[in-house]
Coordinates of C-alpha atoms and ligand atoms in Angstrom, one line a residue:
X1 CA 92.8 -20.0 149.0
X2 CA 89.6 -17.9 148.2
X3 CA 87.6 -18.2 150.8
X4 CA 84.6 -16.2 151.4
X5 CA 81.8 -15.8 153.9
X6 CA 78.7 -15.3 153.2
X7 CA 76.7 -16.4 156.7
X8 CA 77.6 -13.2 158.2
X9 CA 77.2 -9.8 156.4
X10 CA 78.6 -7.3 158.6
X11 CA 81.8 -9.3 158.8
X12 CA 84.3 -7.9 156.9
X13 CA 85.1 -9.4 153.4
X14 CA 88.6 -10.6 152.2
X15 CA 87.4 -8.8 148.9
X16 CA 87.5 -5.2 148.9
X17 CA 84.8 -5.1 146.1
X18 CA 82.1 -6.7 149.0
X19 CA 83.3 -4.1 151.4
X20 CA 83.3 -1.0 148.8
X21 CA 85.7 1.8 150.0
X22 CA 84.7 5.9 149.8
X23 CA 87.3 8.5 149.0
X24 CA 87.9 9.5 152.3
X25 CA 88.4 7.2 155.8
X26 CA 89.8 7.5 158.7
X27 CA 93.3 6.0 157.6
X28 CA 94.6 7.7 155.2
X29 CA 97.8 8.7 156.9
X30 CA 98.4 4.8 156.7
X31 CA 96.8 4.5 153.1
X32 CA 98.9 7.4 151.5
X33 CA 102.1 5.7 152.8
X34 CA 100.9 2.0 151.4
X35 CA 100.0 3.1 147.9
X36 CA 103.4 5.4 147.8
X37 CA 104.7 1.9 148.0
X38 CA 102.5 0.5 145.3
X39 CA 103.1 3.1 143.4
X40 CA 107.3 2.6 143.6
X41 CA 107.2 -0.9 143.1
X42 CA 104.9 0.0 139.6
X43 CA 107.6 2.5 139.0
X44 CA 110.4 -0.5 139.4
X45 CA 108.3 -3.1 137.3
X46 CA 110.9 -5.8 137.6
X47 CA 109.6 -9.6 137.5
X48 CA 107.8 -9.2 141.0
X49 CA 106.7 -5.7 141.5
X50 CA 103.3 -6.3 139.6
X51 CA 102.5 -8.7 142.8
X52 CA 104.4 -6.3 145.5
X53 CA 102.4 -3.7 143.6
X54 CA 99.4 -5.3 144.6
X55 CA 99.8 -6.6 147.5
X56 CA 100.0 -3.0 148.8
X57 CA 97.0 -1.9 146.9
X58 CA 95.2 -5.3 149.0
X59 CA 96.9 -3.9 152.4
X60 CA 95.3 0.2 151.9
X61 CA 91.8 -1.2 150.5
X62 CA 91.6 -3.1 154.1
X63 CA 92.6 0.7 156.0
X64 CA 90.0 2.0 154.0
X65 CA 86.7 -0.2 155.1
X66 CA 88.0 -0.5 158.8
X67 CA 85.3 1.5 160.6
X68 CA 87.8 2.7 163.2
X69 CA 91.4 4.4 163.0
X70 CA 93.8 2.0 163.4
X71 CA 95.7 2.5 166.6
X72 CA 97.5 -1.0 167.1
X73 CA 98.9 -3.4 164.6
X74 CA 97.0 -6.6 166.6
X75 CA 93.6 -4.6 165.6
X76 CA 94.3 -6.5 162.0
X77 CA 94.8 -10.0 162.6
X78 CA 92.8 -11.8 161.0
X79 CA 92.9 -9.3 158.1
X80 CA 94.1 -11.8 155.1
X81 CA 95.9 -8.7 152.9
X82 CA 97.9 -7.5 155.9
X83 CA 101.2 -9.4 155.6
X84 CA 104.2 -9.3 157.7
X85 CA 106.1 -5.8 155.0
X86 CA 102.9 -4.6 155.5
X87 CA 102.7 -4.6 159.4
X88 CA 106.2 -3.5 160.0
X89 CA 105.2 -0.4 157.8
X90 CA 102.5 0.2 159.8
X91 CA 103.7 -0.4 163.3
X92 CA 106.7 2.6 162.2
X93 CA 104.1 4.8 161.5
X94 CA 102.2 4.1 164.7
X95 CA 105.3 4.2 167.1
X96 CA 107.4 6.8 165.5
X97 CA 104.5 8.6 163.0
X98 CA 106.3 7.7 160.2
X99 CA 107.9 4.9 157.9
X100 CA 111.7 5.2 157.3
X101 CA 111.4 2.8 154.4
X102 CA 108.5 5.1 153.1
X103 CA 110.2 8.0 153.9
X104 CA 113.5 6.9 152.2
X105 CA 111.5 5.9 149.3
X106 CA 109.7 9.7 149.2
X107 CA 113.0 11.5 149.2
X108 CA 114.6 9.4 147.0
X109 CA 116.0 11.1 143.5
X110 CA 114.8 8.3 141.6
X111 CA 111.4 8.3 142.4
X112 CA 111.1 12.2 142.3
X113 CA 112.1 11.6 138.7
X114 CA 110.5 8.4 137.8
X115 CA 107.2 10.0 138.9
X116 CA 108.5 13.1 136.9
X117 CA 108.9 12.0 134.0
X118 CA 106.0 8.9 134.1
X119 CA 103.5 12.5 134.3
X120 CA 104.4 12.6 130.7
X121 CA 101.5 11.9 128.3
X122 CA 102.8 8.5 126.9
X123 CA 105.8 7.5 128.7
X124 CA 105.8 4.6 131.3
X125 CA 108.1 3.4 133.6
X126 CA 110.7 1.8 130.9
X127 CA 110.9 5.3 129.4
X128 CA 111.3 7.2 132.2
X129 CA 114.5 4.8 133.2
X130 CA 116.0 5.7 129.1
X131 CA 116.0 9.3 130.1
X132 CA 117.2 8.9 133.2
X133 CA 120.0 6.2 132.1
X134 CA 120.7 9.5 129.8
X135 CA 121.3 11.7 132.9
X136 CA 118.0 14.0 132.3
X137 CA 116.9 15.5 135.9
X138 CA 113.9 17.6 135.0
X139 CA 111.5 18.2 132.1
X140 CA 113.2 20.9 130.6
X141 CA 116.8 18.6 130.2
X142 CA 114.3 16.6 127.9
X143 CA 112.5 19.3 126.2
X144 CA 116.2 20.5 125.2
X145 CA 117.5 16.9 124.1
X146 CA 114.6 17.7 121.2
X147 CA 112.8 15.7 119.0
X148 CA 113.5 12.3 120.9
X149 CA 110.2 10.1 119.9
X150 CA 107.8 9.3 117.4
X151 CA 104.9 8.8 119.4
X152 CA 102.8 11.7 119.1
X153 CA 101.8 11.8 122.5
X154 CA 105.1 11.9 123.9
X155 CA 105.9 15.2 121.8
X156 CA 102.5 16.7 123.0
X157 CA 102.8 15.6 126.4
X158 CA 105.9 17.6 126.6
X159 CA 105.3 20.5 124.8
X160 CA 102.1 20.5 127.2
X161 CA 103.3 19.5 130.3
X162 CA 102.0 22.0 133.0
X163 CA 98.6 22.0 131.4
X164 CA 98.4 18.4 131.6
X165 CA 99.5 18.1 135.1
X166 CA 97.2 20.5 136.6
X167 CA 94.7 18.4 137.6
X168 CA 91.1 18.7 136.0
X169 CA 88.6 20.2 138.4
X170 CA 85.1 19.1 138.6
X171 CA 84.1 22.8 137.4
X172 CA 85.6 21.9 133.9
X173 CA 84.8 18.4 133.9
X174 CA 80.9 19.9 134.5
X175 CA 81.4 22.5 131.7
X176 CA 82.8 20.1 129.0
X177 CA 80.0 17.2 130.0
X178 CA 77.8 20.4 129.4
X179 CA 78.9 20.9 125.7
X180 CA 79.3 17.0 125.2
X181 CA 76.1 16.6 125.6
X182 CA 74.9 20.0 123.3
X183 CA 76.5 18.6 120.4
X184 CA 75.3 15.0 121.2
X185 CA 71.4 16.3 120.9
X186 CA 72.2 17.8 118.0
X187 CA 73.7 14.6 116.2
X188 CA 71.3 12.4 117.5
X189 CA 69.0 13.0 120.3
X190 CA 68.3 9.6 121.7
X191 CA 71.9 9.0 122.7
X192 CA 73.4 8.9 126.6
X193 CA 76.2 10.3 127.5
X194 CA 78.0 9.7 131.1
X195 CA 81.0 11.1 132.8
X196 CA 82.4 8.0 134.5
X197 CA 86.0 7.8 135.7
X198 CA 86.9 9.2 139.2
X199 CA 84.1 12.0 138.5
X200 CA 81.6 9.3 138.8
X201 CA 83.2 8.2 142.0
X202 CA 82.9 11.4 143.6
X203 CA 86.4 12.6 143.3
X204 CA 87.0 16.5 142.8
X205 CA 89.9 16.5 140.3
X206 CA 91.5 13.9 137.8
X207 CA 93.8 13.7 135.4
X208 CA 91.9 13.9 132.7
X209 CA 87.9 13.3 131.4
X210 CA 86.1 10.1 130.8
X211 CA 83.3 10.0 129.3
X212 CA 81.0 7.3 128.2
X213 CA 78.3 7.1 125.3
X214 CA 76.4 5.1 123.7
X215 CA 72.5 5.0 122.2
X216 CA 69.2 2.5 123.0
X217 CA 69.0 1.6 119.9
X218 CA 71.7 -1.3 119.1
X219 CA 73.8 -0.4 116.2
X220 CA 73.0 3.2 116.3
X221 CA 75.4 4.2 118.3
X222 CA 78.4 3.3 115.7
X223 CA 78.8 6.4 114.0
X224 CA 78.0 8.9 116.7
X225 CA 81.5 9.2 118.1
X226 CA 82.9 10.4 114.4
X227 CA 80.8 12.5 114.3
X228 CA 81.3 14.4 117.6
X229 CA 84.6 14.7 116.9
X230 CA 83.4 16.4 113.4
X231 CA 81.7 18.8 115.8
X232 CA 84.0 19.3 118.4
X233 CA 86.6 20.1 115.8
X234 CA 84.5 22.7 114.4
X235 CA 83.9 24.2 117.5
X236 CA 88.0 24.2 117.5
X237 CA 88.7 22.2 120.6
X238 CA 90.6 19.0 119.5
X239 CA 94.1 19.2 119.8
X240 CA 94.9 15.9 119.3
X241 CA 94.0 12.7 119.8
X242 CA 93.9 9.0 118.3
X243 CA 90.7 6.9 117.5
X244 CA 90.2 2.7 118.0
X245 CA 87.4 1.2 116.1
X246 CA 85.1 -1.3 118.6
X247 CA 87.0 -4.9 117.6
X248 CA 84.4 -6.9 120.2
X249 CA 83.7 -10.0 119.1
X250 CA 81.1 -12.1 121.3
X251 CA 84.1 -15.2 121.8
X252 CA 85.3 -12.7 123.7
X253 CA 83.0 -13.0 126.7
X254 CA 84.0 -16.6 127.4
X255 CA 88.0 -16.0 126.7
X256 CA 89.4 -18.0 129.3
X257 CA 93.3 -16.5 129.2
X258 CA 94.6 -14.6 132.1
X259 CA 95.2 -11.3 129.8
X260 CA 91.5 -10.0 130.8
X261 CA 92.0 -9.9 134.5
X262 CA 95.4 -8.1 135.0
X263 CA 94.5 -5.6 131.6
X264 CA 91.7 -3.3 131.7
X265 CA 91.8 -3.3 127.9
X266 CA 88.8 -3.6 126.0
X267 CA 87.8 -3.5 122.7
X268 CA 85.1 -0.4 122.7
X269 CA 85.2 2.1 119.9
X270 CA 87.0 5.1 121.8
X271 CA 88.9 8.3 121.1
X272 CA 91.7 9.4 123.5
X273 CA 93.4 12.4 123.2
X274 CA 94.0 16.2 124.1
X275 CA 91.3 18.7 124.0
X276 CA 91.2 22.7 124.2
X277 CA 89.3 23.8 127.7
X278 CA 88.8 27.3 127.3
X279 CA 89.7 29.5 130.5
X280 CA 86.0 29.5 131.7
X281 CA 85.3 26.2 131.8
X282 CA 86.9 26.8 135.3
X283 CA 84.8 29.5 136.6
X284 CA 82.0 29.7 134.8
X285 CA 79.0 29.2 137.2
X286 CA 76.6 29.6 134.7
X287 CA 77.9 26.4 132.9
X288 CA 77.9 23.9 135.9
X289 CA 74.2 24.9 136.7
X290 CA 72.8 23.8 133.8
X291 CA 73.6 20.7 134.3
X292 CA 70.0 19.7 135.4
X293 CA 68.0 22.1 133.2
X294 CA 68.0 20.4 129.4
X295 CA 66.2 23.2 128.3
X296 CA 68.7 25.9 129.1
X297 CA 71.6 23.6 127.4
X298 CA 71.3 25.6 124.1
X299 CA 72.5 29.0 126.0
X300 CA 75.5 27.1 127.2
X301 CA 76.5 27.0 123.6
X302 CA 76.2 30.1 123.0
X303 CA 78.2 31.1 125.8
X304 CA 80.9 29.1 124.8
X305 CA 80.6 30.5 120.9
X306 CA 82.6 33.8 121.8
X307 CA 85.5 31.3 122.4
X308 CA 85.6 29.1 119.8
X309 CA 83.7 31.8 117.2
X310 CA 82.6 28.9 115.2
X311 CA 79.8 26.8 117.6
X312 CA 76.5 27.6 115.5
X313 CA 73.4 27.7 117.6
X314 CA 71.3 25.2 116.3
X315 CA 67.6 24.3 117.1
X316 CA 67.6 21.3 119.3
X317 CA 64.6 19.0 120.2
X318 CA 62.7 19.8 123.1
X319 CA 63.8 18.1 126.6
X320 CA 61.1 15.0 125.9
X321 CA 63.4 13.9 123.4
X322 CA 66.3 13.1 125.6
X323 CA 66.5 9.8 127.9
X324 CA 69.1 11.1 130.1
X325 CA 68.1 10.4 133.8
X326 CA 69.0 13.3 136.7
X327 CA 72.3 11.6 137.2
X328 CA 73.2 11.0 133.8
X329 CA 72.8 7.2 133.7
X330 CA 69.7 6.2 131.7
X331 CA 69.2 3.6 134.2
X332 CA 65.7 1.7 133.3
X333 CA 65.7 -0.2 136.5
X334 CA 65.5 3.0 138.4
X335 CA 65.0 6.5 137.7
X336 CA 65.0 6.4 134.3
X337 CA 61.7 6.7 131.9
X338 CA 61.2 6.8 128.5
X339 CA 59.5 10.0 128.1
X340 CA 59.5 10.4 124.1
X341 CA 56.4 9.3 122.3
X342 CA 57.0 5.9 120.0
X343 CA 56.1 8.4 117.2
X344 CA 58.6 10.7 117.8
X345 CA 61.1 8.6 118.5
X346 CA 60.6 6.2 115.6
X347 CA 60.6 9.7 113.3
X348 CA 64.0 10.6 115.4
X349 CA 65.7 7.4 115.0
X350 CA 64.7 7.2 111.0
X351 CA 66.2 11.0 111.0
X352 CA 69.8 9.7 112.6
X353 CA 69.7 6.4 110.1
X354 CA 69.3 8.5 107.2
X355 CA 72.2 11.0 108.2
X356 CA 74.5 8.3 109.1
X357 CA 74.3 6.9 105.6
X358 CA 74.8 10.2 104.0
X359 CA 78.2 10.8 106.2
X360 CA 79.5 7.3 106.0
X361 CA 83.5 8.6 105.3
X362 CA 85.3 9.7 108.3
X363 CA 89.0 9.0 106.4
X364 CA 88.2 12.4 105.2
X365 CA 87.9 14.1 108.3
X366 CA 90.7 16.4 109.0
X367 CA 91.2 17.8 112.4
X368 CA 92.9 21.9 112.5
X369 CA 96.2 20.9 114.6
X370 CA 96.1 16.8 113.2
X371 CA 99.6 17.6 111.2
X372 CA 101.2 20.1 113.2
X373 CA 105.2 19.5 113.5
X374 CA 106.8 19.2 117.0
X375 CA 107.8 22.7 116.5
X376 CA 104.6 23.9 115.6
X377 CA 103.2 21.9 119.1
X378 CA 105.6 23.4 121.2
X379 CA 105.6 27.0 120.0
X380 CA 101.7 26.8 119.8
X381 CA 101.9 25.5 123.8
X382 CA 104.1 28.7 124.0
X383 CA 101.4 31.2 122.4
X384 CA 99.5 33.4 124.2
X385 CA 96.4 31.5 125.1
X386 CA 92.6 31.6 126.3
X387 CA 92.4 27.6 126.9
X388 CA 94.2 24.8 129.1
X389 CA 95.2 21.2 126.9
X390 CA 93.7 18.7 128.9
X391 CA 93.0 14.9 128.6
X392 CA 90.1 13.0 127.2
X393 CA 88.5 9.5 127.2
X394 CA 85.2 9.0 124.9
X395 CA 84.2 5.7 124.4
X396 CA 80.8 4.1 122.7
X397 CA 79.7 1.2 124.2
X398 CA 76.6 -0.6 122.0
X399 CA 73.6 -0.8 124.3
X400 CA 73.6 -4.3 125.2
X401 CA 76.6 -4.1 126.9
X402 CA 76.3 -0.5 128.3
X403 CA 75.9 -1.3 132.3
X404 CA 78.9 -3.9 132.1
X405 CA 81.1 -0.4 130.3
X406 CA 79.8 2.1 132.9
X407 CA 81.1 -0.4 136.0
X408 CA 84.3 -1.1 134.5
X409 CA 85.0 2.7 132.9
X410 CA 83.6 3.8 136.6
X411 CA 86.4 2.0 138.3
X412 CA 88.3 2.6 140.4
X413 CA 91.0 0.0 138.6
X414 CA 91.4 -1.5 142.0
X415 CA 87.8 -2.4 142.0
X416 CA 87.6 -3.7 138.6
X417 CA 90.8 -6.0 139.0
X418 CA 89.0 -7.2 142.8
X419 CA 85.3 -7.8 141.4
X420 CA 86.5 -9.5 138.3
X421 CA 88.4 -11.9 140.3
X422 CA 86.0 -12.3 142.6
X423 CA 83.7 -13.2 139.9
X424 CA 85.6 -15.7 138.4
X425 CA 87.6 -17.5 141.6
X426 CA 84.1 -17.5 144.1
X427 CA 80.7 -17.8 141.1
X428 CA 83.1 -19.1 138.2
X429 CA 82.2 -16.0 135.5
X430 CA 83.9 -13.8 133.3
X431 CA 83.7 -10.1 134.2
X432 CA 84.3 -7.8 131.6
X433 CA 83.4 -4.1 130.5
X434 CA 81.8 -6.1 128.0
X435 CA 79.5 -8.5 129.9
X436 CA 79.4 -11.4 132.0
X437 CA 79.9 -14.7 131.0
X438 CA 78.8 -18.1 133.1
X439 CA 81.8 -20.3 132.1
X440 CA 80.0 -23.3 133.4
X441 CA 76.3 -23.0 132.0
X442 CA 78.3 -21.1 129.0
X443 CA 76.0 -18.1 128.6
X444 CA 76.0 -14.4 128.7
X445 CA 74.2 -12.4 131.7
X446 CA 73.1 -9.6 130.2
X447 CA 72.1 -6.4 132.6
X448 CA 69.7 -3.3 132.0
X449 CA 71.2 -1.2 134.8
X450 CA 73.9 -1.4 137.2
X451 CA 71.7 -2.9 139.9
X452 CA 72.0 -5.9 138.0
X453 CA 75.5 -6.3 136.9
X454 CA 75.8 -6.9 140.9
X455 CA 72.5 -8.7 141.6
X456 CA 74.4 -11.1 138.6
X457 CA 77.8 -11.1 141.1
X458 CA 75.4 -11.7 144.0
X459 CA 77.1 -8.6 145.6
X460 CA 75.5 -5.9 147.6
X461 CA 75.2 -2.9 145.0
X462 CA 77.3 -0.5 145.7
X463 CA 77.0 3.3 144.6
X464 CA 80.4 4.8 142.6
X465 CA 81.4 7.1 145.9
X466 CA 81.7 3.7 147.2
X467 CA 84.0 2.1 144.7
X468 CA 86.9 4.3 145.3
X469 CA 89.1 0.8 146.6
Ligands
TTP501 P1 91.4 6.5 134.3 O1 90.9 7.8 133.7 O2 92.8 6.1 134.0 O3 91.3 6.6 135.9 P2 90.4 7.4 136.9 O4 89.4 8.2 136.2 O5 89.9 6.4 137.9 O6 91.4 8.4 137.6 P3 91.9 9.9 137.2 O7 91.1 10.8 138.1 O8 93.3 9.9 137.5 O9 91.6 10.0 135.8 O10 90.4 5.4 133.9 C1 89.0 5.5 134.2 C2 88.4 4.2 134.6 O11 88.2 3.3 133.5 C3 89.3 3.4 135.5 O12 88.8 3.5 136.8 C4 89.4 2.0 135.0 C5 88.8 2.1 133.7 N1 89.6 1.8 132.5 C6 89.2 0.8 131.6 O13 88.2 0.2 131.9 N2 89.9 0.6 130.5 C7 91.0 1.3 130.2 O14 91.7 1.1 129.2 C8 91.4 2.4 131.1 C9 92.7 3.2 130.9 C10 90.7 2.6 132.3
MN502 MN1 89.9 9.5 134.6
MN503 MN1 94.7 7.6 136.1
MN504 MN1 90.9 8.0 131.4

């Protein structure tokens, strides 16, 4: 059923994660209307939309590597993700320029609200079918309804629904990576931090920031995100959020169930939640053009102090100290070098050890709006205001497994559900953000750059702009 080719490179693959996809392509008038259906049969999630769901997701990867617009539906035989739905779909939208079934789909009430109300921080499709069994057509029916969940995020996502909707520009995504990384240096100086996500693959907006951290030295990196959040929360920009403590266990790598090919859970230490942006992290030109200049990061800081009033402007270590690559990676197989002194950084690293034992009790931690009442959220969403609420992933990832959590937090989630089957139908290993795991030789394949993780998968590497499938 799997079969692949390998005699001929330029042939097109039947995996999408061989052929690699970029954000734009000549199809996307085809590709928009296949992952509209995708996206209605995830909505439905009866017994058989997960494999209709995906299906479609197969169907637009092939659009998006054909070199050529498609013209006629016989230019795909041979293609095996094109099925018979599929070509009908596409033969409407060649001979009369659209799809009715898409088209019925688009103007259909229930998706316009299952897509409504599935935009809500926290609610999926079995949600979004209560309210609208409970005849709500539009956000405010359900802000009126009042306090209808327990689930923090649903209360949030409510009370900040337009925020959280407008999607994240690469401006603000720039400016916060700016400030993670200023408060990073400050609690320890060796550590790399990455946005990953759709930034990483080139995309100009998202729903919300990912980024990924973690620190050369193994074990270091444990207590690091704590204590961002410590910082960040001083600087007053957590709204809210939750945090899971890393629950890896090395069985894990060979853990043969299904579960870890149709999830993209893992088990890193993360913190998701809502942060403050003030205004100018969307114009601030200043901000994004540090990016490259580690010695101008302290300014940034500053600039941002007159928001927050409470960002001190600390002295941070010179540039040497600080292993993060031009684009952000720490990559040793390429552009990355150590440039700090074994001195230095042994003097560093002692530094960090001996602060980490001296703040060893998070539980204390209190964040300002941690406790606020759904009454307080909403009428604080209602205040006058100098910052958007928007949507944040940071996850540590211990060193040994960093590459294997930079492909999967990367994505896209289409080519992290591909290149993990791929692994384990065509070489017979287990692909996971955590590493990768030869079930038959029943060893881990650890990588020291991203280069690797596919030299591993015997796959052509392919850059993030090119994993957009
Ligand atoms: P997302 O932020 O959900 O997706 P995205 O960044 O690709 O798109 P958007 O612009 O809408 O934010 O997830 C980031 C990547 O991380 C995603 O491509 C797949 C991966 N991922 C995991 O590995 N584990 C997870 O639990 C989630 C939610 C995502
Ligand atoms: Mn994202
Ligand atoms: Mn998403
Ligand atoms: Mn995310």
């Amino acid at each position: 059923a799997y079969h692949v080719d390998t005699s001929n490179v330029s042939e097109v693959s039947d995996w999408a994660c061989k052929r690699g996809a970029t954000l734009t392509h000549c199809n996307e008038k085809f590709t928009e209307a296949l992952e509209l259906l995708q996206n209605h049969a995830e909505l439905r999630n009866e017994a058989s939309d997960y494999s209709r769901a995906l299906a479609f997701r197969r169907a637009s990867c092939v659009l998006k590597s054909l070199p050529f617009a498609l013209t006629d539906v016989q230019q795909l035989i041979g293609y095996k993700d094109i099925g018979e739905h599929v070509r009908k779909v596409l033969a409407d939208i060649l001979d009369y320029g659209s799809s009715p079934e898409v088209e019925e789909i688009r103007n259909s009430e229930w998706f316009h609200k299952m897509k409504l109300f599935t935009n809500v921080f926290g609610v999926g499709p079995a949600i979004a079918k209560s309210w609208i069994d409970k005849g709500w057509q539009s956000i405010a029916d359900v802000r009126l309804a009042g306090s209808i969940s327990k689930d923090w995020r649903i209360s949030w996502g409510l009370a900040f629904y337009e925020d959280l909707l407008t999607p994240v520009t690469v401006q603000e995504a720039e400016a916060f990576e700016t400030l993670i990384r200023t408060e990073m240096k400050k609690i320890s100086p060796l550590s790399i931090v990455t946005v990953t996500g759709g930034f990483r693959r080139g995309k100009s907006n998202g729903h919300d920031i990912d980024i990924l951290m973690t620190h050369p030295d193994e074990g270091a990196e444990s207590n690091i995100l704590s204590k961002l959040m410590g910082a960040l929360n001083k600087c007053d920009l957590v709204l809210k959020g939750y945090f899971t403590k890393n629950t890896f266990s090395s069985e894990m790598l060979s853990d043969d169930s299904k579960k870890g090919l149709r999830s993209h859970f893992d088990h890193f230490e993360k913190w998701i939640g809502i942060c403050k942006f003030p205004k100018s992290f969307q114009t601030d030109r200043k901000l994004q053009s540090v990016r490259d200049s580690s010695t101008t990061l302290p300014e940034s800081a500053q600039q941002l102090s007159h928001y927050s009033g409470t960002i001190q402007h600390q002295d941070v270590l010179p540039s040497e100290h600080v292993n993060i690559s031009a684009d952000n990676t720490m990559s040793p197989c390429s552009k990355h070098t150590f440039k700090t002194d074994d001195k230095q950084k042994s003097l560093t690293l002692k530094r960090e050890r001996t602060e980490m034992l001296e703040d060893s009790s998070p539980k204390s931690k209190r964040f300002k709006y941690e406790d606020l009442s759904e009454k307080e959220v909403i009428s604080l969403a209602n205040s006058d205001r100098n910052w958007t609420a928007r949507r944040v992933d940071l996850i540590v990832s211990p060193y040994s497994q960093y590459y294997y959590a930079l492909v999967g937090w990367t994505g896209s989630k289409h080519f992290n559900r591909d290149i993990r089957l791929y692994a384990q139908k065509v070489l017979g290993l287990r692909l996971t953000s955590h590493g990768l795991f030869d079930m038959k030789k029943g060893e881990a394949l650890p990588a020291s750059c991203e280069e690797e993780v596919f030299r591993h998968l015997q796959l052509p590497y392919r850059d993030p702009t090119e994993r957009n499938c």
